[in-house]
Short mmCIF file of C-alpha atoms in Angstrom, two decimals:
data_model
loop_
_atom_site.label_atom_id
_atom_site.label_comp_id
_atom_site.label_asym_id
_atom_site.label_seq_id
_atom_site.Cartn_x
_atom_site.Cartn_y
_atom_site.Cartn_z
CA MET A 1 4.33 -51.14 -56.43
CA ARG A 2 4.44 -49.35 -53.09
CA ILE A 3 1.49 -47.15 -54.21
CA PHE A 4 -0.45 -49.74 -56.16
CA VAL A 5 -4.03 -50.37 -55.14
CA PRO A 6 -5.36 -53.65 -56.54
CA PRO A 7 -8.71 -52.80 -58.36
CA TYR A 8 -10.07 -56.27 -57.48
CA ASP A 9 -9.59 -58.99 -54.71
CA ALA A 10 -7.62 -62.25 -55.47
CA GLU A 11 -9.81 -65.39 -55.48
CA VAL A 12 -8.11 -66.60 -52.12
CA ILE A 13 -9.08 -63.14 -50.46
CA GLU A 14 -12.75 -63.40 -51.54
CA ARG A 15 -12.90 -67.02 -50.14
CA ILE A 16 -11.54 -65.72 -46.82
CA LYS A 17 -14.04 -62.85 -46.77
CA ARG A 18 -16.80 -65.16 -47.72
CA GLU A 19 -16.11 -67.08 -44.44
CA ASP A 20 -16.05 -63.86 -42.51
CA GLY A 21 -12.42 -63.81 -42.21
CA VAL A 22 -11.01 -60.42 -41.33
CA ILE A 23 -8.01 -59.09 -43.38
CA ILE A 24 -5.63 -57.21 -41.08
CA GLY A 25 -2.99 -56.13 -43.67
CA LYS A 26 -0.10 -56.95 -45.95
CA THR A 27 3.17 -58.17 -44.64
CA ASN A 28 6.71 -57.84 -45.66
CA MET A 29 8.30 -60.12 -48.23
CA ASP A 30 11.13 -60.40 -50.68
CA GLU A 31 10.57 -58.15 -53.67
CA PHE A 32 8.39 -60.02 -56.20
CA ALA A 33 8.81 -63.11 -53.87
CA MET A 34 12.32 -63.36 -55.00
CA GLY A 35 14.56 -64.32 -52.07
CA SER A 36 14.84 -66.71 -49.05
CA SER A 37 15.51 -64.27 -46.35
CA THR A 38 13.15 -61.32 -46.75
CA GLU A 39 16.30 -59.10 -47.28
CA THR A 40 15.27 -58.11 -50.94
CA SER A 41 12.26 -56.18 -49.68
CA TYR A 42 12.03 -52.69 -50.91
CA PHE A 43 10.88 -51.86 -47.52
CA GLY A 44 13.89 -53.35 -45.64
CA PRO A 45 14.33 -56.79 -44.06
CA THR A 46 12.16 -58.28 -41.43
CA ARG A 47 13.87 -59.69 -38.33
CA ASN A 48 13.59 -63.20 -36.83
CA PRO A 49 11.26 -62.99 -33.67
CA TRP A 50 13.50 -65.77 -32.20
CA ASN A 51 16.66 -63.84 -32.75
CA LEU A 52 16.49 -60.27 -33.97
CA SER A 53 19.92 -60.49 -35.72
CA ARG A 54 18.73 -63.38 -37.92
CA VAL A 55 16.60 -63.60 -41.04
CA PRO A 56 13.07 -64.87 -40.55
CA GLY A 57 13.37 -66.86 -44.00
CA GLY A 58 11.63 -65.77 -47.12
CA SER A 59 10.11 -64.81 -49.27
CA SER A 60 7.09 -64.80 -47.04
CA GLY A 61 9.02 -63.76 -43.98
CA GLY A 62 6.63 -61.19 -42.81
CA SER A 63 3.84 -63.71 -42.76
CA ALA A 64 5.79 -66.13 -40.66
CA ALA A 65 7.03 -63.51 -38.23
CA CYS A 66 3.66 -62.01 -37.57
CA ILE A 67 2.25 -65.39 -36.69
CA ALA A 68 5.14 -66.31 -34.44
CA THR A 69 4.60 -63.10 -32.51
CA ASP A 70 0.75 -63.61 -32.39
CA GLU A 71 0.02 -60.45 -34.46
CA ALA A 72 -2.12 -62.51 -36.67
CA VAL A 73 -3.71 -65.99 -36.31
CA LEU A 74 -3.30 -66.89 -39.94
CA ALA A 75 -1.39 -65.69 -42.81
CA LEU A 76 -1.05 -66.53 -46.66
CA GLY A 77 2.13 -67.03 -48.38
CA THR A 78 3.23 -67.93 -51.81
CA ASP A 79 5.66 -70.71 -52.46
CA THR A 80 7.57 -70.96 -55.75
CA GLY A 81 10.77 -72.62 -54.42
CA GLY A 82 10.03 -72.66 -50.65
CA SER A 83 8.76 -69.38 -49.84
CA ILE A 84 6.20 -70.61 -47.41
CA ARG A 85 8.05 -73.56 -45.86
CA CYS A 86 11.45 -71.74 -45.31
CA PRO A 87 10.01 -68.90 -43.24
CA ALA A 88 7.61 -71.43 -41.49
CA SER A 89 10.77 -73.39 -40.55
CA TYR A 90 12.76 -70.33 -39.54
CA CYS A 91 9.97 -68.86 -37.32
CA SER A 92 8.74 -72.09 -35.85
CA VAL A 93 5.34 -71.97 -37.39
CA VAL A 94 3.42 -74.31 -39.67
CA GLY A 95 3.37 -73.71 -43.48
CA LEU A 96 2.03 -75.69 -46.25
CA LYS A 97 2.62 -75.56 -50.14
CA PRO A 98 -0.43 -77.17 -51.59
CA THR A 99 -0.39 -79.36 -54.79
CA TYR A 100 0.04 -77.19 -57.92
CA GLY A 101 -3.49 -76.07 -58.98
CA LEU A 102 -5.30 -76.78 -55.70
CA VAL A 103 -5.38 -73.04 -54.74
CA SER A 104 -6.48 -70.53 -57.32
CA ARG A 105 -3.75 -68.02 -58.38
CA TYR A 106 -6.23 -65.65 -59.70
CA GLY A 107 -5.13 -62.20 -58.49
CA LEU A 108 -1.64 -63.34 -57.55
CA ILE A 109 1.25 -61.43 -58.98
CA ALA A 110 2.95 -64.13 -61.20
CA TYR A 111 6.64 -64.83 -60.63
CA ALA A 112 7.23 -68.37 -62.00
CA ASN A 113 3.78 -69.45 -62.98
CA SER A 114 4.40 -73.22 -63.48
CA LEU A 115 5.91 -73.62 -59.96
CA GLU A 116 4.11 -71.34 -57.58
CA GLN A 117 1.17 -71.94 -55.23
CA ILE A 118 -0.52 -69.80 -52.56
CA GLY A 119 -0.80 -71.65 -49.30
CA PRO A 120 -1.67 -71.37 -45.63
CA MET A 121 0.61 -70.45 -42.75
CA ALA A 122 -0.51 -70.90 -39.09
CA LYS A 123 0.68 -71.34 -35.50
CA ASP A 124 -0.59 -75.01 -35.54
CA VAL A 125 -1.42 -77.76 -37.85
CA TYR A 126 -5.12 -77.69 -37.10
CA ASP A 127 -5.44 -74.00 -38.07
CA CYS A 128 -3.35 -74.76 -41.19
CA ALA A 129 -5.68 -77.45 -42.12
CA LEU A 130 -8.87 -75.32 -41.54
CA PHE A 131 -7.31 -72.38 -43.54
CA LEU A 132 -6.45 -74.69 -46.41
CA THR A 133 -10.11 -76.01 -46.34
CA VAL A 134 -11.32 -72.39 -46.88
CA ILE A 135 -8.89 -71.43 -49.77
CA ALA A 136 -8.71 -74.63 -51.73
CA GLY A 137 -11.13 -75.26 -54.58
CA HIS A 138 -11.65 -74.93 -58.29
CA ASP A 139 -11.70 -71.61 -59.78
CA SER A 140 -12.65 -71.17 -63.49
CA LYS A 141 -10.71 -67.79 -63.38
CA ASP A 142 -7.45 -69.81 -63.15
CA GLY A 143 -6.74 -71.90 -66.06
CA THR A 144 -4.40 -74.06 -64.04
CA SER A 145 -6.97 -74.71 -61.30
CA VAL A 146 -7.58 -78.42 -60.56
CA ASN A 147 -11.12 -79.63 -60.43
CA ALA A 148 -10.71 -81.78 -57.35
CA ALA A 149 -13.47 -82.68 -54.80
CA PRO A 150 -13.62 -80.29 -51.95
CA LYS A 151 -12.24 -81.76 -48.61
CA ASP A 152 -12.49 -80.74 -44.96
CA TYR A 153 -8.90 -81.20 -43.99
CA THR A 154 -9.55 -80.88 -40.44
CA LYS A 155 -11.25 -84.41 -40.64
CA PHE A 156 -7.95 -86.07 -41.41
CA LEU A 157 -6.12 -84.91 -38.22
CA LYS A 158 -5.43 -87.91 -35.93
CA ASP A 159 -3.20 -88.38 -32.93
CA ASN A 160 -1.08 -91.13 -34.50
CA VAL A 161 0.33 -92.39 -37.81
CA GLU A 162 -0.42 -95.98 -37.50
CA GLY A 163 0.62 -97.79 -40.75
CA PHE A 164 2.43 -94.84 -42.30
CA LYS A 165 5.28 -95.76 -44.60
CA ILE A 166 7.87 -92.99 -44.49
CA GLY A 167 10.72 -92.75 -46.99
CA VAL A 168 13.72 -90.68 -45.92
CA PRO A 169 15.76 -89.52 -49.07
CA ARG A 170 19.34 -89.26 -48.36
CA GLU A 171 19.65 -86.53 -50.78
CA PHE A 172 17.75 -84.27 -48.25
CA PHE A 173 20.66 -84.68 -45.86
CA GLY A 174 23.32 -83.77 -48.37
CA GLU A 175 26.57 -81.75 -47.95
CA GLY A 176 25.78 -78.40 -46.37
CA THR A 177 23.20 -79.80 -43.94
CA SER A 178 24.03 -78.79 -40.45
CA ASP A 179 24.51 -81.45 -37.77
CA ALA A 180 22.08 -79.88 -35.54
CA VAL A 181 19.37 -80.01 -38.42
CA LYS A 182 20.23 -83.64 -39.08
CA LYS A 183 19.88 -84.51 -35.42
CA GLN A 184 16.52 -82.76 -34.79
CA VAL A 185 14.88 -84.09 -38.05
CA TRP A 186 16.12 -87.61 -37.39
CA SER A 187 14.71 -87.33 -33.86
CA GLY A 188 11.37 -86.21 -35.53
CA ILE A 189 11.43 -89.33 -37.77
CA HIS A 190 11.95 -91.61 -34.76
CA LYS A 191 9.21 -89.74 -32.99
CA LEU A 192 6.74 -90.69 -35.91
CA GLU A 193 8.05 -94.38 -35.62
CA GLU A 194 7.03 -94.30 -32.01
CA LEU A 195 3.52 -93.16 -33.17
CA GLY A 196 3.09 -96.08 -35.36
CA ALA A 197 5.02 -95.38 -38.69
CA VAL A 198 7.60 -97.42 -40.28
CA TYR A 199 10.55 -95.64 -42.02
CA GLU A 200 13.04 -96.66 -44.54
CA GLU A 201 16.10 -94.73 -46.04
CA THR A 202 15.83 -94.30 -49.80
CA SER A 203 17.46 -92.38 -52.53
CA LEU A 204 16.05 -90.09 -55.29
CA PRO A 205 19.16 -89.47 -57.42
CA SER A 206 17.79 -86.68 -59.45
CA LEU A 207 17.16 -84.53 -56.47
CA GLU A 208 20.87 -83.61 -56.82
CA HIS A 209 19.85 -81.47 -59.75
CA SER A 210 16.75 -79.95 -58.52
CA LEU A 211 18.42 -76.68 -57.51
CA ALA A 212 19.85 -75.75 -60.75
CA ALA A 213 16.74 -77.05 -62.71
CA TYR A 214 14.74 -74.78 -60.44
CA TYR A 215 16.52 -71.68 -60.75
CA ILE A 216 16.77 -71.97 -64.59
CA VAL A 217 12.92 -72.56 -64.92
CA ALA A 218 12.09 -69.95 -62.28
CA MET A 219 14.20 -67.15 -63.79
CA SER A 220 13.17 -68.01 -67.37
CA GLU A 221 9.39 -67.82 -66.27
CA ALA A 222 10.10 -64.63 -64.33
CA SER A 223 11.75 -62.87 -67.36
CA SER A 224 8.38 -63.34 -69.17
CA ASN A 225 5.92 -62.73 -66.37
CA LEU A 226 7.61 -59.51 -65.34
CA ALA A 227 7.82 -58.03 -68.80
CA ARG A 228 4.43 -56.47 -68.07
CA TYR A 229 6.05 -54.03 -65.58
CA ASP A 230 6.50 -51.13 -68.05
CA GLY A 231 5.87 -48.39 -65.67
CA LEU A 232 2.98 -47.18 -67.86
CA ARG A 233 -0.18 -48.97 -66.61
CA TYR A 234 1.11 -49.23 -63.04
CA GLY A 235 4.20 -49.26 -60.94
CA TYR A 236 7.18 -47.08 -60.88
CA ARG A 237 7.55 -44.47 -63.79
CA VAL A 238 10.39 -42.10 -64.20
CA ASP A 239 9.33 -38.48 -64.16
CA LYS A 240 10.40 -37.26 -67.50
CA ASP A 241 8.90 -37.16 -70.90
CA GLU A 242 12.03 -37.07 -73.18
CA GLY A 243 13.36 -40.35 -74.66
CA ASN A 244 11.58 -42.94 -76.65
CA TRP A 245 9.51 -45.98 -75.42
CA ALA A 246 12.37 -48.40 -75.14
CA THR A 247 14.44 -45.79 -73.25
CA VAL A 248 11.87 -44.95 -70.70
CA TYR A 249 10.74 -48.54 -70.32
CA SER A 250 14.45 -49.55 -69.56
CA GLN A 251 14.81 -46.75 -67.05
CA ASN A 252 11.61 -47.44 -65.28
CA ARG A 253 12.71 -51.08 -64.93
CA ARG A 254 16.17 -50.10 -63.69
CA ILE A 255 14.95 -47.89 -61.00
CA GLY A 256 11.63 -49.74 -60.28
CA PHE A 257 13.13 -53.18 -59.77
CA GLY A 258 15.65 -54.08 -57.05
CA ALA A 259 19.03 -55.86 -57.79
CA GLU A 260 17.84 -59.37 -57.21
CA VAL A 261 14.80 -58.98 -59.41
CA ARG A 262 16.80 -57.52 -62.30
CA ARG A 263 19.47 -60.28 -61.94
CA ARG A 264 16.71 -62.96 -62.35
CA ILE A 265 15.07 -61.19 -65.18
CA ILE A 266 18.37 -60.77 -67.07
CA LEU A 267 19.55 -64.27 -66.45
CA GLY A 268 16.15 -65.71 -67.42
CA THR A 269 16.09 -63.74 -70.70
CA TYR A 270 19.60 -65.21 -71.31
CA ALA A 271 18.31 -68.79 -70.59
CA LEU A 272 15.49 -68.36 -73.13
CA SER A 273 17.48 -66.53 -75.77
CA ALA A 274 18.43 -68.11 -79.08
CA GLY A 275 21.19 -70.48 -78.98
CA TYR A 276 20.93 -71.04 -75.28
CA TYR A 277 17.30 -72.23 -74.98
CA ASN A 278 18.14 -75.90 -75.57
CA LYS A 279 21.17 -75.83 -73.23
CA TYR A 280 19.44 -74.21 -70.18
CA TYR A 281 15.67 -73.98 -70.35
CA LEU A 282 14.76 -77.05 -72.32
CA LYS A 283 17.43 -79.17 -70.51
CA ALA A 284 15.90 -78.01 -67.16
CA LEU A 285 12.46 -78.95 -68.17
CA LYS A 286 13.73 -82.56 -69.07
CA VAL A 287 15.58 -82.81 -65.76
CA ARG A 288 12.15 -81.72 -64.16
CA THR A 289 10.56 -84.80 -65.83
CA LEU A 290 13.30 -87.00 -64.24
CA ILE A 291 12.59 -85.51 -60.83
CA ARG A 292 8.93 -86.11 -61.30
CA ARG A 293 9.48 -89.73 -62.11
CA ASN A 294 11.75 -90.18 -59.15
CA PHE A 295 8.87 -89.03 -56.85
CA GLU A 296 6.37 -91.21 -58.62
CA GLU A 297 8.48 -94.16 -58.04
CA ALA A 298 9.08 -93.27 -54.43
CA PHE A 299 5.41 -92.77 -53.70
CA LYS A 300 4.63 -96.29 -54.92
CA LYS A 301 6.46 -97.52 -51.97
CA PHE A 302 5.92 -94.68 -49.36
CA ASP A 303 3.10 -92.57 -48.24
CA VAL A 304 5.21 -89.60 -47.29
CA LEU A 305 8.80 -88.48 -47.72
CA ILE A 306 10.48 -86.61 -44.78
CA GLY A 307 13.62 -84.49 -44.51
CA PRO A 308 14.75 -81.04 -43.32
CA THR A 309 12.83 -77.91 -44.54
CA MET A 310 16.07 -76.02 -44.51
CA PRO A 311 19.60 -77.35 -44.50
CA PHE A 312 20.89 -74.99 -41.67
CA PRO A 313 19.25 -72.85 -39.00
CA PRO A 314 18.25 -69.13 -39.52
CA PHE A 315 21.42 -67.23 -40.73
CA LYS A 316 22.45 -63.66 -39.84
CA ILE A 317 20.93 -60.71 -41.73
CA GLY A 318 23.63 -59.63 -44.18
CA GLU A 319 25.39 -63.04 -44.21
CA LYS A 320 24.37 -64.18 -47.60
CA ILE A 321 22.74 -61.40 -49.39
CA LYS A 322 25.93 -60.17 -51.18
CA ASP A 323 26.54 -63.49 -52.77
CA PRO A 324 23.31 -64.68 -54.67
CA LEU A 325 24.49 -68.19 -55.29
CA ALA A 326 25.04 -68.85 -51.64
CA LEU A 327 21.63 -67.58 -50.90
CA TYR A 328 20.13 -69.78 -53.54
CA MET A 329 21.74 -72.95 -51.91
CA SER A 330 19.49 -72.52 -48.92
CA ASP A 331 16.54 -73.75 -51.06
CA VAL A 332 18.15 -77.05 -51.82
CA ASP A 333 15.52 -79.16 -49.91
CA THR A 334 12.29 -77.11 -50.81
CA VAL A 335 12.53 -76.63 -54.61
CA SER A 336 11.90 -80.31 -55.67
CA ALA A 337 8.32 -80.12 -54.43
CA ASN A 338 7.69 -77.22 -56.74
CA LEU A 339 9.24 -78.78 -59.73
CA ALA A 340 6.99 -81.94 -59.21
CA GLY A 341 3.91 -79.91 -58.09
CA LEU A 342 3.61 -81.99 -54.74
CA PRO A 343 2.12 -80.86 -51.46
CA ALA A 344 4.79 -80.33 -48.72
CA ILE A 345 4.46 -78.90 -45.19
CA SER A 346 6.92 -77.48 -42.61
CA VAL A 347 6.30 -78.31 -39.00
CA PRO A 348 8.47 -77.19 -36.24
CA CYS A 349 10.78 -79.95 -34.89
CA GLY A 350 13.08 -78.38 -32.34
CA PHE A 351 15.63 -75.64 -31.73
CA THR A 352 19.32 -75.25 -31.78
CA ASN A 353 20.90 -72.44 -29.68
CA GLY A 354 17.45 -70.90 -29.54
CA LEU A 355 16.89 -70.95 -33.32
CA PRO A 356 14.01 -72.93 -34.93
CA ILE A 357 14.39 -76.04 -37.05
CA GLY A 358 11.61 -77.31 -39.32
CA MET A 359 10.67 -80.81 -40.69
CA GLN A 360 9.43 -81.18 -44.20
CA ILE A 361 6.76 -83.75 -45.03
CA MET A 362 5.94 -84.36 -48.75
CA ALA A 363 3.12 -86.53 -50.17
CA PRO A 364 1.85 -87.41 -53.60
CA PRO A 365 -0.27 -84.74 -55.57
CA LEU A 366 -3.48 -83.90 -53.84
CA ARG A 367 -2.58 -85.80 -50.74
CA GLU A 368 -2.44 -82.68 -48.45
CA ASP A 369 -4.32 -84.98 -45.92
CA LEU A 370 -1.39 -87.33 -45.45
CA THR A 371 1.18 -84.34 -44.94
CA LEU A 372 -1.32 -82.79 -42.41
CA GLN A 373 -1.99 -85.94 -40.58
CA ALA A 374 1.75 -86.66 -40.20
CA ALA A 375 2.35 -83.11 -39.02
CA TYR A 376 -0.49 -83.17 -36.61
CA ALA A 377 0.44 -86.32 -34.84
CA PHE A 378 3.99 -85.15 -34.51
CA GLU A 379 3.01 -81.81 -33.20
CA GLN A 380 0.64 -83.20 -30.66
CA ASN A 381 3.29 -85.37 -29.31
CA THR A 382 6.11 -82.87 -29.16
CA PRO A 383 6.50 -79.66 -27.06
CA TYR A 384 7.57 -77.26 -29.81
CA LYS A 385 4.08 -75.71 -30.54
CA ASN A 386 3.91 -74.19 -27.08
CA ARG A 387 7.27 -72.43 -27.29
CA LYS A 388 6.93 -68.77 -28.10
CA PRO A 389 9.50 -66.20 -28.88
CA THR A 390 10.07 -63.21 -26.47
CA VAL A 391 10.41 -60.04 -28.48
CA ASN A 392 11.26 -56.74 -26.73
CA MET B 1 40.47 -69.55 -62.63
CA LYS B 2 37.11 -67.73 -62.80
CA PRO B 3 34.49 -69.48 -64.75
CA HIS B 4 33.87 -67.55 -68.04
CA HIS B 5 30.47 -68.10 -69.64
CA LEU B 6 29.48 -64.51 -70.45
CA SER B 7 31.31 -61.36 -71.18
CA LYS B 8 30.35 -57.86 -69.87
CA LYS B 9 29.39 -56.97 -73.47
CA GLU B 10 27.02 -60.05 -73.52
CA VAL B 11 25.50 -58.94 -70.28
CA GLU B 12 24.91 -55.50 -71.68
CA HIS B 13 23.28 -56.94 -74.69
CA VAL B 14 20.85 -59.44 -72.62
CA ALA B 15 20.02 -56.50 -70.34
CA TRP B 16 18.93 -54.56 -73.45
CA LEU B 17 16.86 -57.37 -74.61
CA ALA B 18 15.24 -57.53 -71.24
CA HIS B 19 14.81 -53.67 -71.26
CA ILE B 20 16.63 -53.03 -68.13
CA GLU B 21 19.24 -50.26 -68.04
CA LEU B 22 22.34 -51.08 -65.92
CA SER B 23 25.00 -48.82 -64.53
CA ASP B 24 28.64 -49.63 -65.52
CA GLU B 25 29.37 -50.88 -61.91
CA GLU B 26 26.22 -53.14 -62.04
CA LYS B 27 27.43 -54.40 -65.50
CA THR B 28 30.68 -55.59 -63.97
CA LEU B 29 29.08 -56.93 -60.80
CA PHE B 30 26.35 -59.03 -62.52
CA THR B 31 28.85 -60.26 -65.11
CA GLU B 32 30.96 -61.71 -62.26
CA GLN B 33 27.77 -63.02 -60.46
CA PHE B 34 26.09 -64.45 -63.53
CA ASN B 35 29.28 -66.28 -64.31
CA ASP B 36 29.25 -68.11 -60.92
CA ILE B 37 25.56 -68.92 -61.29
CA LEU B 38 26.11 -70.33 -64.85
CA GLU B 39 28.82 -72.42 -63.68
CA PHE B 40 26.54 -73.79 -61.15
CA PHE B 41 23.86 -74.52 -63.73
CA LYS B 42 26.34 -76.37 -65.81
CA LYS B 43 25.80 -79.12 -63.30
CA ILE B 44 22.87 -80.34 -65.38
CA ASP B 45 24.75 -80.57 -68.65
CA MET B 46 26.05 -84.00 -67.83
CA ILE B 47 22.73 -85.61 -67.12
CA ASP B 48 21.48 -87.98 -69.83
CA THR B 49 18.12 -86.78 -70.94
CA LYS B 50 18.02 -88.49 -74.14
CA GLY B 51 14.38 -89.43 -75.12
CA VAL B 52 13.05 -87.53 -72.03
CA GLU B 53 10.15 -85.24 -72.56
CA PRO B 54 10.07 -81.81 -71.01
CA THR B 55 7.81 -80.98 -68.34
CA TYR B 56 6.26 -77.61 -68.91
CA HIS B 57 3.60 -78.12 -66.56
CA VAL B 58 2.94 -80.75 -63.79
CA LEU B 59 -0.81 -80.94 -64.48
CA ASP B 60 -2.39 -82.85 -67.40
CA LEU B 61 -4.83 -80.11 -68.15
CA LYS B 62 -5.10 -79.23 -71.71
CA ASN B 63 -6.97 -76.47 -73.54
CA VAL B 64 -8.95 -75.03 -70.70
CA SER B 65 -11.46 -72.80 -72.32
CA ARG B 66 -14.75 -71.11 -71.49
CA LYS B 67 -17.75 -70.11 -73.59
CA ASP B 68 -17.19 -67.16 -75.77
CA GLU B 69 -19.55 -64.82 -73.94
CA THR B 70 -19.18 -61.23 -72.94
CA ILE B 71 -18.90 -60.72 -69.13
CA PRO B 72 -18.38 -57.38 -67.37
CA SER B 73 -14.72 -56.35 -67.08
CA LEU B 74 -12.97 -53.64 -65.19
CA PRO B 75 -14.56 -50.13 -65.69
CA THR B 76 -12.11 -47.66 -67.45
CA GLU B 77 -11.65 -45.38 -64.30
CA GLU B 78 -10.74 -48.53 -62.22
CA ALA B 79 -8.28 -49.75 -64.87
CA LEU B 80 -6.57 -46.35 -65.05
CA LYS B 81 -6.45 -45.78 -61.26
CA ASN B 82 -2.76 -47.02 -60.89
CA ALA B 83 -1.45 -45.41 -64.11
CA PRO B 84 1.28 -42.79 -63.36
CA LYS B 85 0.34 -40.71 -66.33
CA LYS B 86 -2.88 -40.60 -68.09
CA GLU B 87 -5.11 -38.10 -69.97
CA LYS B 88 -8.73 -38.36 -70.36
CA LYS B 89 -9.56 -42.04 -70.85
CA PHE B 90 -6.00 -42.93 -72.03
CA ILE B 91 -2.63 -43.89 -70.55
CA LYS B 92 0.02 -41.47 -71.52
CA ALA B 93 2.85 -43.41 -73.17
CA PRO B 94 6.38 -42.29 -74.35
CA ARG B 95 6.67 -41.84 -78.03
CA ILE B 96 7.46 -45.18 -79.82
CA VAL B 97 10.36 -44.02 -82.15
#
């Protein structure tokens, strides 16, 4: 898609231009948004501005890195299983995945259409709220767009979280969560307690299964959505005329897609194929229902749920890319919000050895205001927003 | 022992279904990686989902439609702009059989 020139603007871009926003350019990302480190990009990896030997997170790694280094004030990302929140956490910026359907996906290249959302990334919570106000809203060109009343999200930002009930699911601090992350996120929760909230530890048992369910659903949808890349109408096409349609199509897709994209399409095709559909895809969709129910129950009791965005700090470039499953594991805390369609924000909550850590705040559907208010109160009362990376 | 869900032959078959050509090395590598990933997916086998409805979509939207009216669409030149091979007003495709 290197030479692809979109013939029309996405709805989010139109909305930004309508408010006199200036589009500076496109940033680096994992190929077709498939990755958690920006290492699968055709153009090569993006480096983490806080430590150039580390990944910036992904898939929207370029977006986060350019905000952290003040190259752009705002950036868009898409989040299918954490692709806004992960790089926001790893680059110490703010990133929000909105409720499924709040922001139009018209003009977005589909990866896993029942999970993904476009969302705002910014240097602070105020900018994030302002940007969301601009891009959110009903669009008849997107059949999954929610017809919710427009809100000015900046109006909800307050200096405290008086009366907030916070749930802390223990599944978010599972095996594989680093001690430094636990420590910083817990100190963040205590900070919110100081600011007027009450918290309680809780359990959402089905979250244990969210990662497996997520990857099955995402890969299955990807195999269908990416079938359109035939190399005929757009995209890469081999430069030869012999061979029939199926052969040329298969060769275009071999060379035109990187390894991770091919892996997900092939495995997704397998999960949807006769004999395996019930075992993988349908089963994953039922587990998805259980995860939604767990969240619905939890939100009867709590206003927001809090945990880490990422289980460990930014890892080294090259450390996980050779082992796909190891890389998938880094999405363990983010994918459940996509499966349930919930809003979730990542806000900077400290550092370990100079590497950023992010705190994740989730709320019920269409309650972006609660995630933003909690994140704003936290940001205003902690010093992390003012820390900037020095990049030479 | 290594988990065994898929053989190399099966990977070859599914890749063919997905219309993605693979080199021999890739077939070997993908088979190994797929078996690890499928072993991980096995986790959800043991969950009791009896009587649970699948969630295809988190929204309760149904049958979103618009009036059946003609609206302007992309002009031909625009639609063809990104096509690697074309002739006149058509995309040039490989032969079907």
